[in-house]
Amino acid sequence: AIFTAFPVISSYFIDEWGRKMSIMAGSLVFIIGSIIQLSCQGNTQLFFGRFVSGMAIGLLSAVIVLYQSELAPASMRGALSTLYQLGITFGILLAAFIDQLMVDREEGWRMVMGIICIPAACLLVGMVCLPRSPRWLVQKGKRKEALKVLLTIRSDAEAVKEEEEIFQEIEKSRAEGEPAWIELFQGRCGRLIVLGMTLQILQQLVGMNAFMYFGPKIFESIGFDKNMFTTINNFVNFLASFPAVFLADRAGRRQLMLWSAMGMTLACGLMGLMGSLYVVAKPADPAVPDSEPGWTVSNKSAGWVIAGSAFFFVFNFAFGFGPIVWVYCAEIFPMRYRARALGVTTVANWVGNFSIAQVTPVMLDAIQFSTFFVFGFFCFLGVLLSAYIPETKGVPLENIQELFDRKVGFRSTMARDPKKAAAQYDRAAPLIGDC
């Protein structure tokens, strides 16, 4: 996933092949990878199949939210883009259910490899019926095709106005010449890259995937049924994604991330506190083969508080930091750098994902439940960052750059003409309110 999300690779597909064809290519590669795994006769073929499927996931994670955000009207962009995360949580829930059905069957895992081809095939076939991104079409000089697409999803006046705004932004980019890779890390774009990478890394460092990867083992060791934990956890994760769909364009991205981060901070603090006070490390039993170390809870009520806090954490992540970080990163970059910048931020997310998977068991072994204080610290950083960023709901993609003109760290990158900069900000201000 990291390999194909890497901006040199992902931006080639996104900019040259287009958003639509990149999604179709990713779907096809995923099917090929799954078939390789399905037919494997040894570990080497299985690992190769996993690598091929992972490449598809890396590309799809970089392009799908971008495609959604570029087709969606400004008033619905948040809701439509959060459907990406809703689909992921539904997939996790469905995968857990299928796992329960197939886990005890002989070579049931081969059937699973066949089943996962179905959604990929649906995506591949479904994309045939969907239009190309109008922004990509204008970028390729196909203005009439872009307008035709916009007329199918906007009113006539809105379509004409939006196509003209897209054209003007792209013409401005062309006047500046082909962007060099070094430009990504300079000036306004460089600071937006830092912001996007920070959001994506924080999305991982708050610990959600630690709950998904290691939660069953943790809760089994303190006396809860791991299958029950997994089932409830996945249901909470799925159901709590719905508020993001309905509130992203009402409450706004900033508010959802702010309340999400505050809830996660509280949950991690409670888990860390209860664990430090009432959970005791239990060494592996040498008399039991394959016994692993774990924990015991000295107070039953404390165990229930830990379990409730875990589900409260998942609830808060699912309506805020889970979906909205992807939405926000797909919005904030100029068209000139968007594909490359999204590749950089997506790589940051996958690197964070890999890191949290490697570091969490080490922390659990070294500092036990104080690990959740570490996650809580990153959640608190999420609170601070969410309070800082500007609100983007309802703002056309071509105007989002103006929202950062009055933010600390971005003021020095404002347009040099003060009157022009002020006019740009005044034009965006009625759309965003107080941010």
PDB file of N, CA and C in Angstrom, residues 3 65 115 167 182 206 214 231 233 266 291 304:
ATOM      1  N   PHE A   3       3.803   1.501  -1.194  1.00  0.00           N
ATOM      2  CA  PHE A   3       4.496   1.573  -2.484  1.00  0.00           C
ATOM      3  C   PHE A   3       3.660   2.328  -3.520  1.00  0.00           C
ATOM      4  N   VAL A  65     -11.291   9.220  -2.443  1.00  0.00           N
ATOM      5  CA  VAL A  65     -11.829  10.425  -1.803  1.00  0.00           C
ATOM      6  C   VAL A  65     -11.603  11.651  -2.691  1.00  0.00           C
ATOM      7  N   ILE A 115     -14.513 -14.476  -2.142  1.00  0.00           N
ATOM      8  CA  ILE A 115     -15.602 -13.562  -1.770  1.00  0.00           C
ATOM      9  C   ILE A 115     -15.174 -12.109  -1.886  1.00  0.00           C
ATOM     10  N   PHE A 167     -11.394  26.171 -14.916  1.00  0.00           N
ATOM     11  CA  PHE A 167     -10.540  26.560 -16.039  1.00  0.00           C
ATOM     12  C   PHE A 167      -9.571  27.669 -15.638  1.00  0.00           C
ATOM     13  N   ILE A 182      10.005  19.596  -5.993  1.00  0.00           N
ATOM     14  CA  ILE A 182      10.488  20.373  -4.850  1.00  0.00           C
ATOM     15  C   ILE A 182       9.473  21.422  -4.424  1.00  0.00           C
ATOM     16  N   VAL A 206      -3.467   8.213  17.318  1.00  0.00           N
ATOM     17  CA  VAL A 206      -4.464   8.236  18.397  1.00  0.00           C
ATOM     18  C   VAL A 206      -4.790   6.819  18.857  1.00  0.00           C
ATOM     19  N   PHE A 214      -5.176  -5.188  18.306  1.00  0.00           N
ATOM     20  CA  PHE A 214      -4.811  -5.828  19.572  1.00  0.00           C
ATOM     21  C   PHE A 214      -5.938  -5.817  20.605  1.00  0.00           C
ATOM     22  N   THR A 231     -17.172  -8.177  17.827  1.00  0.00           N
ATOM     23  CA  THR A 231     -18.493  -7.945  17.224  1.00  0.00           C
ATOM     24  C   THR A 231     -19.038  -6.575  17.613  1.00  0.00           C
ATOM     25  N   ASN A 233     -17.394  -4.018  18.832  1.00  0.00           N
ATOM     26  CA  ASN A 233     -16.481  -2.984  18.347  1.00  0.00           C
ATOM     27  C   ASN A 233     -16.764  -2.639  16.885  1.00  0.00           C
ATOM     28  N   LEU A 266     -10.665  11.777  26.377  1.00  0.00           N
ATOM     29  CA  LEU A 266     -11.325  11.345  27.612  1.00  0.00           C
ATOM     30  C   LEU A 266     -11.301   9.823  27.740  1.00  0.00           C
ATOM     31  N   SER A 291       1.340 -20.694  26.276  1.00  0.00           N
ATOM     32  CA  SER A 291       0.746 -19.662  27.130  1.00  0.00           C
ATOM     33  C   SER A 291       1.445 -18.320  26.903  1.00  0.00           C
ATOM     34  N   TRP A 304     -15.386  -3.015  33.498  1.00  0.00           N
ATOM     35  CA  TRP A 304     -16.488  -2.514  32.685  1.00  0.00           C
ATOM     36  C   TRP A 304     -16.239  -1.075  32.233  1.00  0.00           C
TER      37      TRP A 304
END
